[in-house]
Structure formats: C-alpha cells, structure tokens
CSV table of C-alpha atoms in Angstrom, one decimal:
chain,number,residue,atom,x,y,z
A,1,UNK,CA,27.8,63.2,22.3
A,2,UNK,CA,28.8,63.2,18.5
A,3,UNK,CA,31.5,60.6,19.7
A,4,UNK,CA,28.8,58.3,21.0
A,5,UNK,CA,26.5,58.7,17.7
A,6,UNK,CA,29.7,58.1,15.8
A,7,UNK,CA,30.7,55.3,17.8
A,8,UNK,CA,26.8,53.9,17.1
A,9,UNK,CA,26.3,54.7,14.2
A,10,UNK,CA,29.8,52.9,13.1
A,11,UNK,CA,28.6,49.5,14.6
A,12,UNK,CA,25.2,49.5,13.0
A,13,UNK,CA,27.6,50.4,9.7
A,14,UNK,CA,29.8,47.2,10.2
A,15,UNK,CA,26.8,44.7,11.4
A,16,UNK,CA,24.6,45.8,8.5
A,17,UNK,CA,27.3,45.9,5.8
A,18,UNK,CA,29.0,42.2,7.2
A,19,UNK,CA,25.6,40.5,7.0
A,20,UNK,CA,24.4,41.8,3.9
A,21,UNK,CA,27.9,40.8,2.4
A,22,UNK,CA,28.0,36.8,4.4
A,23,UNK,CA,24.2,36.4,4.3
A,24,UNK,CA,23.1,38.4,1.0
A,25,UNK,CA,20.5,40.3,2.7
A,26,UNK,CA,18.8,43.1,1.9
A,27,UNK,CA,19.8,46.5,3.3
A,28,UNK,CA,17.1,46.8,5.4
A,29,UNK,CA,17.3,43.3,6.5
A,30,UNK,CA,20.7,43.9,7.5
A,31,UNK,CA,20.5,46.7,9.4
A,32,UNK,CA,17.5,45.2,11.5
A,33,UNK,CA,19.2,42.0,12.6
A,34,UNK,CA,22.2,44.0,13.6
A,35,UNK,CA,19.9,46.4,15.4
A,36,UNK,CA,18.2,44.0,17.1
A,37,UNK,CA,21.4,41.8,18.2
A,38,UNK,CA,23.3,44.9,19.8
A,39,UNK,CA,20.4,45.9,21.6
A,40,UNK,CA,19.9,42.3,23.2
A,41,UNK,CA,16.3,41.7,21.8
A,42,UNK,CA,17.3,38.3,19.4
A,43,UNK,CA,14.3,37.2,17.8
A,44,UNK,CA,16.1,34.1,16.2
A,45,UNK,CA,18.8,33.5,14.4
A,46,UNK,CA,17.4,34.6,11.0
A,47,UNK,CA,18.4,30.9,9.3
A,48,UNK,CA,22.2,32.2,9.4
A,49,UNK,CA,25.0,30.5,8.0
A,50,UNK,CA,28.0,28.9,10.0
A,51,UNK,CA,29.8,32.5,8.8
A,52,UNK,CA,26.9,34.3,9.3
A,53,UNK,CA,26.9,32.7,13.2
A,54,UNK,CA,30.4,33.6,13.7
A,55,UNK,CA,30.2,37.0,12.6
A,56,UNK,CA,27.1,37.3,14.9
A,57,UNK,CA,29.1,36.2,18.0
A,58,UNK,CA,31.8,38.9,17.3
A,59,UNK,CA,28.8,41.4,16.9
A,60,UNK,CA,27.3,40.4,20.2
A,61,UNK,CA,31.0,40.5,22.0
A,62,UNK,CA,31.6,43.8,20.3
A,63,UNK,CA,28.8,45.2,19.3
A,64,UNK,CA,26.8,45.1,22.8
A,65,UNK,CA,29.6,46.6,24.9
A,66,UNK,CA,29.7,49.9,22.4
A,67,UNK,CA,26.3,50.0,22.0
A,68,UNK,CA,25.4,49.8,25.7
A,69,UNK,CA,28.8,52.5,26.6
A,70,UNK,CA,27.2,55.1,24.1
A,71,UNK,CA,23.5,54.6,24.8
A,72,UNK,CA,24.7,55.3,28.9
A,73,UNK,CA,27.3,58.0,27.8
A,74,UNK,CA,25.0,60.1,26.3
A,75,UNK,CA,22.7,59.7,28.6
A,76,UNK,CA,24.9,60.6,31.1
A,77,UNK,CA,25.9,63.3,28.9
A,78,UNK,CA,22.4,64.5,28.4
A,79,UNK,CA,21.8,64.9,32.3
A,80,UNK,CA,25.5,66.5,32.9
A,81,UNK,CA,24.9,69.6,30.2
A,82,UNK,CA,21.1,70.4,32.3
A,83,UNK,CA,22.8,70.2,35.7
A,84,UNK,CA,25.9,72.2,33.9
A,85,UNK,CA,23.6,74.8,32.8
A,86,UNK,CA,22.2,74.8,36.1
A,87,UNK,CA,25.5,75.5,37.4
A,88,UNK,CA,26.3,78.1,34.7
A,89,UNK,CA,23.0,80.4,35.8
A,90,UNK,CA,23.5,79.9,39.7
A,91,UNK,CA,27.2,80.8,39.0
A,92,UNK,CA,25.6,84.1,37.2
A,93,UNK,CA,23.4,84.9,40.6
A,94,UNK,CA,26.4,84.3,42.8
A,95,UNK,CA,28.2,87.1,40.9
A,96,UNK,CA,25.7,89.8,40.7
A,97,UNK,CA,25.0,91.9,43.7
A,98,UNK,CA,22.8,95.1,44.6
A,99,UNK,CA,19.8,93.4,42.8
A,100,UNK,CA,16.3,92.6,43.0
A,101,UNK,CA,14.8,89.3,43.9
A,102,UNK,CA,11.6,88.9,42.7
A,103,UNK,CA,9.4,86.0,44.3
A,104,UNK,CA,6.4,85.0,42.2
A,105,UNK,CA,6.1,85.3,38.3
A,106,UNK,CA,2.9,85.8,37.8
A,107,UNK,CA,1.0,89.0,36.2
A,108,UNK,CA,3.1,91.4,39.1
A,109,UNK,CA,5.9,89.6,39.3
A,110,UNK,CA,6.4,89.9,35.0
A,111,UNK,CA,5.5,93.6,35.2
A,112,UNK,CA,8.1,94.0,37.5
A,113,UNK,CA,10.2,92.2,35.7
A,114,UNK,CA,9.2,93.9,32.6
A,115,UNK,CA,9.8,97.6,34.0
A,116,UNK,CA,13.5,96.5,35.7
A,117,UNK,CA,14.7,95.3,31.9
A,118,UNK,CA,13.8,98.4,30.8
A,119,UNK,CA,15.9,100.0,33.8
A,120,UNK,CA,18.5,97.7,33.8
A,121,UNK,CA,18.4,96.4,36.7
A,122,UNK,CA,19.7,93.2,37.4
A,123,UNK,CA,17.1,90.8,38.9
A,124,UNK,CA,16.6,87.3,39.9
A,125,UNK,CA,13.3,85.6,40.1
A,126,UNK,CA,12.4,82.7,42.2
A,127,UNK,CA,9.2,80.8,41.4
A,128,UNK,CA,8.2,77.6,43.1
A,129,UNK,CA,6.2,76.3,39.8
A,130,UNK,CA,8.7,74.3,37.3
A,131,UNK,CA,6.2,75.6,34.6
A,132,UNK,CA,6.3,79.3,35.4
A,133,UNK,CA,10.3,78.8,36.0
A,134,UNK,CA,10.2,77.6,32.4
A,135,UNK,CA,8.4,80.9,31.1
A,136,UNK,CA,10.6,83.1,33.3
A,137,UNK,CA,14.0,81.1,31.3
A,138,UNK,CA,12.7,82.1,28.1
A,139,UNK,CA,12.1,85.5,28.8
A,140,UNK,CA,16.1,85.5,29.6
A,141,UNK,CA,15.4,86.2,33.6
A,142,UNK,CA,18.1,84.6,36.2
A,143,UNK,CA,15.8,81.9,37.9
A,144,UNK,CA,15.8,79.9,40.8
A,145,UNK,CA,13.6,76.8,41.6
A,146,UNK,CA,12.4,77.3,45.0
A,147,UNK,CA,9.8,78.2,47.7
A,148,UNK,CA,11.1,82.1,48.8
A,149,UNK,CA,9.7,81.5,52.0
A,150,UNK,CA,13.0,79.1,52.6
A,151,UNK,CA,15.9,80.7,53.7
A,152,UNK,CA,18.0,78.6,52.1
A,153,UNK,CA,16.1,79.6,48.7
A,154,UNK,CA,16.6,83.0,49.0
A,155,UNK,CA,20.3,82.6,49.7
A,156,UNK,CA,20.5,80.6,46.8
A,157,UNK,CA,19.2,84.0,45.1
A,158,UNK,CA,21.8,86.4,46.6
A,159,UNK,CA,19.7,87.9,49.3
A,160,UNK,CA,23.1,89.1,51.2
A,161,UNK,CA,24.2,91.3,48.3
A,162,UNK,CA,20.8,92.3,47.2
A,163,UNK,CA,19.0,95.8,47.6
A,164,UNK,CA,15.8,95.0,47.5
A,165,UNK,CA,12.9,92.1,47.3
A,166,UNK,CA,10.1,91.9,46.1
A,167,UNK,CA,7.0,89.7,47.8
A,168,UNK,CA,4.5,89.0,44.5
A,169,UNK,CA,3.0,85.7,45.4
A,170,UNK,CA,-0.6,85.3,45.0
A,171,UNK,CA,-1.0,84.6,48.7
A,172,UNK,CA,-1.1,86.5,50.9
A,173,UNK,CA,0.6,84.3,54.1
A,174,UNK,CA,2.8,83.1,51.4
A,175,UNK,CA,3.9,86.6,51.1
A,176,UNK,CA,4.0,87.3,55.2
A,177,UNK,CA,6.2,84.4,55.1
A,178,UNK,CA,8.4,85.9,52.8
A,179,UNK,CA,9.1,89.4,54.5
A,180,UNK,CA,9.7,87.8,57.8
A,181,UNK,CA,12.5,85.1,56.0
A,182,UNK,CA,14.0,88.1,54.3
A,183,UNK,CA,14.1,90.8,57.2
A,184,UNK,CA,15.9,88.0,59.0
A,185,UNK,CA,18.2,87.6,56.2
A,186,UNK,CA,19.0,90.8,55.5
A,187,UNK,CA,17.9,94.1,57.9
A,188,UNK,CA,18.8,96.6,55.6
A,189,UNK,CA,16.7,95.5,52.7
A,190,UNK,CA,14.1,97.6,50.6
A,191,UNK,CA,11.1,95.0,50.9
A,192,UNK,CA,7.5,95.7,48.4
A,193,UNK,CA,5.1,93.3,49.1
A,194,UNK,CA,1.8,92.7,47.7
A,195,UNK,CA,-1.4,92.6,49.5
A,196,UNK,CA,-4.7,91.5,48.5
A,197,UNK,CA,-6.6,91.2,51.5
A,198,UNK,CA,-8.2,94.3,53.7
A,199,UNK,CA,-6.2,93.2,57.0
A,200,UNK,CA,-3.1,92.0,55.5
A,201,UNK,CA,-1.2,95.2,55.0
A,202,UNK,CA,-0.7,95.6,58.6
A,203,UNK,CA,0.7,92.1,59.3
A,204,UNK,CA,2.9,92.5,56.4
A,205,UNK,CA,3.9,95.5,57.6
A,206,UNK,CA,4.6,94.3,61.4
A,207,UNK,CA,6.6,91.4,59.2
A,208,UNK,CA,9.2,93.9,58.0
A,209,UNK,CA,7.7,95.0,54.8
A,210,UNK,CA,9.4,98.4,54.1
A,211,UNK,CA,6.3,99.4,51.3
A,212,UNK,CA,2.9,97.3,50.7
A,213,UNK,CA,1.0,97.3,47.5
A,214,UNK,CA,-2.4,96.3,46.7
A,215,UNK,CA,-3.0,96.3,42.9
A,216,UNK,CA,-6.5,96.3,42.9
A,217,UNK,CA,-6.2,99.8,45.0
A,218,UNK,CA,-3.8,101.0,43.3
A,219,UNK,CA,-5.4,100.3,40.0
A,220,UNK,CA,-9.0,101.8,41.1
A,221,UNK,CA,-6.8,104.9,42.3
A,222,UNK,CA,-5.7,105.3,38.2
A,223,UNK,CA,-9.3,104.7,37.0
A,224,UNK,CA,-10.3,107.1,39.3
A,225,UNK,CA,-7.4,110.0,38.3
A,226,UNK,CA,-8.1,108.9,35.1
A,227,UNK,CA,-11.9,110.0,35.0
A,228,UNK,CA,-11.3,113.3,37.7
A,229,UNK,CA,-7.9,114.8,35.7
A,230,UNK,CA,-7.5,112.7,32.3
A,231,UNK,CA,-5.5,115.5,31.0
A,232,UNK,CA,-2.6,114.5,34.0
A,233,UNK,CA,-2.7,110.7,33.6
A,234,UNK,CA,-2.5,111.7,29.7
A,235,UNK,CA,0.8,113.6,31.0
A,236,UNK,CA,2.4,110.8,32.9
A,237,UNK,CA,1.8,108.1,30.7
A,238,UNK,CA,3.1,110.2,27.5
A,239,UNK,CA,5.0,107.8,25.8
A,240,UNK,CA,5.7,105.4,28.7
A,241,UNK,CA,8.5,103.3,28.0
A,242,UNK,CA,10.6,105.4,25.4
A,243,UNK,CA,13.0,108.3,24.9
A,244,UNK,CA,11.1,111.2,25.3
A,245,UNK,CA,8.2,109.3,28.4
A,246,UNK,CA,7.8,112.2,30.9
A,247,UNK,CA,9.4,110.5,34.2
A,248,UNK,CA,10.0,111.2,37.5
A,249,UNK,CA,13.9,109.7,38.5
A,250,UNK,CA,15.9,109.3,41.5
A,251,UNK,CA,19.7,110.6,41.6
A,252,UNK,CA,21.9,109.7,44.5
A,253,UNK,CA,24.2,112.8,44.8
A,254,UNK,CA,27.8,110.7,45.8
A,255,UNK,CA,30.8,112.6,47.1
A,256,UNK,CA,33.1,114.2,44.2
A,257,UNK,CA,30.3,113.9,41.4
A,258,UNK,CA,29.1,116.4,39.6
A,259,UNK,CA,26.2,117.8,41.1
A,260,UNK,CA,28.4,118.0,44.7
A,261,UNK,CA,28.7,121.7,46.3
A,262,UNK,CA,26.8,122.9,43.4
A,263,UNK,CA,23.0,125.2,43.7
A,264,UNK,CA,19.9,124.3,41.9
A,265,UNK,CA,20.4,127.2,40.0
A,266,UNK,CA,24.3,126.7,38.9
A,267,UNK,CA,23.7,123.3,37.8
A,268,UNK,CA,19.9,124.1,36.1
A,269,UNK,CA,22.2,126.0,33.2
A,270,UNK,CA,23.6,122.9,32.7
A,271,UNK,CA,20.7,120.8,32.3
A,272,UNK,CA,17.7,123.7,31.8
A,273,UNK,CA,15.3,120.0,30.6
A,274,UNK,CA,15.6,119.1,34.8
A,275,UNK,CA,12.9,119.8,37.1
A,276,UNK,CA,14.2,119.2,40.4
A,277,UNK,CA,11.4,118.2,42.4
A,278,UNK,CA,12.5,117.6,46.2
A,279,UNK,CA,16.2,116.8,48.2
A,280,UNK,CA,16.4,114.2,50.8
A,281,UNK,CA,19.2,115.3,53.2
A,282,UNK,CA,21.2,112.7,54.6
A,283,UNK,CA,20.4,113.1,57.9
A,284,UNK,CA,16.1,113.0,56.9
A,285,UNK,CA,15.3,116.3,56.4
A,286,UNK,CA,13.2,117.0,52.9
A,287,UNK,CA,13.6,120.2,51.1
A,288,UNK,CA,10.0,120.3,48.7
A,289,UNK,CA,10.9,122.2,45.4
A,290,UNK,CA,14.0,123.3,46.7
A,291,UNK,CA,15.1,126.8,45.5
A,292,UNK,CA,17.7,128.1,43.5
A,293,UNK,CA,20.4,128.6,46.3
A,294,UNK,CA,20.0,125.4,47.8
A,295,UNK,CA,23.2,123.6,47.3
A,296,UNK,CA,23.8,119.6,46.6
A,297,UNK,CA,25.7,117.3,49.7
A,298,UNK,CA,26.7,114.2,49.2
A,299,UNK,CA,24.3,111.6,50.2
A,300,UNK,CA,21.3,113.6,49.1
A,301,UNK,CA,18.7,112.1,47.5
A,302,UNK,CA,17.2,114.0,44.6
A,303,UNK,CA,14.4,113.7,42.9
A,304,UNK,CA,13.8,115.0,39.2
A,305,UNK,CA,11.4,115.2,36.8
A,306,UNK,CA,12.1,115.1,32.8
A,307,UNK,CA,12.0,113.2,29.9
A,308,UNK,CA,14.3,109.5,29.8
A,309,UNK,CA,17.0,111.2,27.7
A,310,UNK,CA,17.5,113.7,30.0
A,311,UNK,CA,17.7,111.0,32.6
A,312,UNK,CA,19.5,109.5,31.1
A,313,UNK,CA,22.0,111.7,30.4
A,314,UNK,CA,22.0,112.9,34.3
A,315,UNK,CA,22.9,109.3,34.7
A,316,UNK,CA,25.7,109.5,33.2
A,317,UNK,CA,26.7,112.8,34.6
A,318,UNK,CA,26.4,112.3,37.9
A,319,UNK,CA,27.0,108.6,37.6
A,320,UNK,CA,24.7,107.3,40.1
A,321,UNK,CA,21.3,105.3,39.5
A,322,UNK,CA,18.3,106.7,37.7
A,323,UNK,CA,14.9,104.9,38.1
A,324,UNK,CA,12.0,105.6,36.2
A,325,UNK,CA,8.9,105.6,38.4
C-alpha cells in the first residue's frame, strides 16, 4: 500500500511540477490538470502549448497506466488484509480445543462471555448479526459470522474439539435448532440452553440439551433469596469477581496429582482455607460433605468452596480446572 501512494503520489509530483514549469501555472492549477488527465476526466485542453501538448500525451501514456495499477492495487490490497484477517482469527479457532461456543451475543451471551474471561476460558462466539459480530471483535472475543443452527457454522467454530455450547439466542426454536445441530455434531457435549417460554424446556431438553436455563426464573429465584435470607446472597456475592469473592469451584482429581490417594483430612492441613463440599465418584456415586477419612481417586469430581486465591492456588496444585460458579 505505501508503494502504491508512493507510486501516486510521484506522478501527481511530475505532472504538476512539468506543467507549472512548460505552462507557468500556478501550483494549484498544476496539480488539477494533472489530476484530472490521469484520472481520464479531461475537461479541455487548458489553452496548452505545443510543449505543453506533448508533455500531456506522455502524461496520459504514463500517467494513466500507474494511476489506474495503484488505485486497483490498493484496492485489492484493502480487500486481501480483511479476508487475511479473517483467515488469521479462523486460523486461531482451528487451534484451540476444549472450549466454549457461545451462540448469540446478546445480554446472556456477553455475560457469559464476561464470566469465561474472568475464568480463562477460551471461547468462540458465533452471532448471525454483522453488527453484533462487530461488538463481539472489539471486545477481543474469537467470532464467527454464521447462523449456529448450520452445521457447517458450528464446525467452522470447532464444535469437534469443544466441551461445551452454549444456546443464548433470543428464540426459542432458534435455540431447539441449535441443540439438535450440535448433539448431532458432537454426543459428548455439555449443552446450556436458554428458555424463555413455559413449554420449551421440555423440547429443548428432548433436543439434547444437557442443562436449560430460564433467566427470568432464575432471576425471580435471586430476588426472592434475596428478600427471605439477604444475609446469604450478601455471602455469595461478597466481592464477586475478585481475589478474596467467596466461590464455590470444581477440581477434577487426575491420576498422579496431588490430591490422589490422599483423605480429606491429610490434605485439609495443607490447604485448612478449603471446604470440601461433595466427591463425585467416577463410577456416579456422590459422597455429600464427605468426611475426614474419605480418600481422593482419580477421576473424582470435587467440589470446594473458598475464596478465588485459594482456588486458585488448588489450581495450581492439583493442576486441573477450577471454575468459579
């Protein structure tokens, strides 16, 4: 691109300076009759001298081809970097992998967004609206342009490698459609989807939705907790978002790790800031406030309760994935 402006900007430098130099024109005057003889407008000859003529027919030989080469190079140039940035962020999806697609960017679909940057989580959204897709760029989220009730959408988002997708479109077929295109795609998914109507939670369910949500239940069930025990919802919004929010986290106990073979009560003198709160055997059985003796296996599922340091920092001893509910 700065080779084309040169390259224009060098011919408007010649014309101008030749005819102000042959015909004794202004500057100006110059600089518009070369501008308007490269671009192939002509609005006369300007009363030009026989030199003045000549210098013009070398200007239109030249002038026009460089001009016109430029003016499509860096158009051409314009429309390669947008589909090479295109490339570039599809190139980015194609590499991550036990993500979450997120389908619909409206107010849930940016919460959820909002809560898996704070975790970390890689994500991808896809939006139908070019508009929306625009807001979800800015906000630095992976994007892609689609309708996530297409298969071939979703496998533009990674649905193959991902763990989990979420159905946030403001319809609710839209969002039928979208469980039963991903359940196809991918069996073993994790699949939230909204629901906004009283019957659609059992057709989304029947659809292959592993969890449905209705936010406007959901948010009367916090007004109402909220007004019967303030002083809990007080507790479990302490702080939300930081360091020292009271959380409840998920720790997958892997073979080898630090929490393998090890009691409740052995490794609480480690961490004495852990509540454990319930083991989910491998095989399904649930242990509810597990004691002191019970003992860690590998492919438990353990849930804790403490502060997002100390969640943190069980992250990084057992190594395994910690999400903040």
């Amino acid at each position: 691109m700065f080779r084309c402006v040169l390259a224009l900007a060098a011919v408007v430098t010649v014309g101008s300076v030749g005819f102000s130099l042959i015909e004794g024109w202004s500057t100006w005057k110059s600089i518009y009759f070369t501008l308007i003889t490269i671009t192939t407008v002509g609005y006369g000859d300007e009363g030009l001298s026989p030199y003045g003529k000549a210098y013009a027919a070398t200007m239109i030989v030249g002038g026009i081809g460089v001009a016109t080469y430029s003016l499509s190079l860096l158009v051409q140039t314009a429309v390669s970097c947008q589909f090479a940035w295109r490339r570039k962020m599809q190139s980015s999806i194609d590499h991550i992998t036990d993500h979450v697609i997120v389908c619909g960017f409206g107010r849930m679909g940016q919460a959820v967004c909002d809560q898996l940057v704070r975790e970390e989580a890689p994500f991808v959204v896809v939006e139908p609206k070019a508009e929306v897709c625009e807001l979800a760029l800015e906000r630095g989220c992976l994007v892609v342009h689609g309708n996530a009730a297409e298969d071939s959408v979703l496998q533009q988002a990674g649905i193959e490698r991902a763990r989990s997708v979420v159905c946030a479109a403001a319809c609710d077929s839209e969002n039928v459609f979208i469980t039963l295109s991903s359940r196809e795609l991918n069996k073993d998914l994790f699949i939230v989807s909204r629901a906004d109507g009283s019957g659609a939670t059992r057709k989304l369910q029947r659809a292959g939705a592993s969890l449905v949500v209705s936010p406007h239940q959901t948010a009367g069930a916090k007004v109402a907790t909220t007004i019967i025990r303030p002083h809990v919802s007080d507790l479990l919004d302490l702080g939300q978002g930081s360091a020292d929010s009271f959380c409840l986290g998920e720790l997958n106990v892997q073979e080898g790790c630090i929490l393998d073979g090890r009691s409740v009560e052995d490794f609480g003198h480690t961490e004495p800031h852990i509540v454990f709160v319930s083991i989910l055997r491998k095989n399904g059985e649930r242990v509810v406030r597990p004691s002191g003796a019970e003992r860690f296996q590998p492919g438990d599922t353990v849930v804790v309760v403490g502060t997002g340091e100390d969640l943190v920092r069980m992250r990084e001893h057992v190594d395994s994935d910690v999400v903040t509910l």
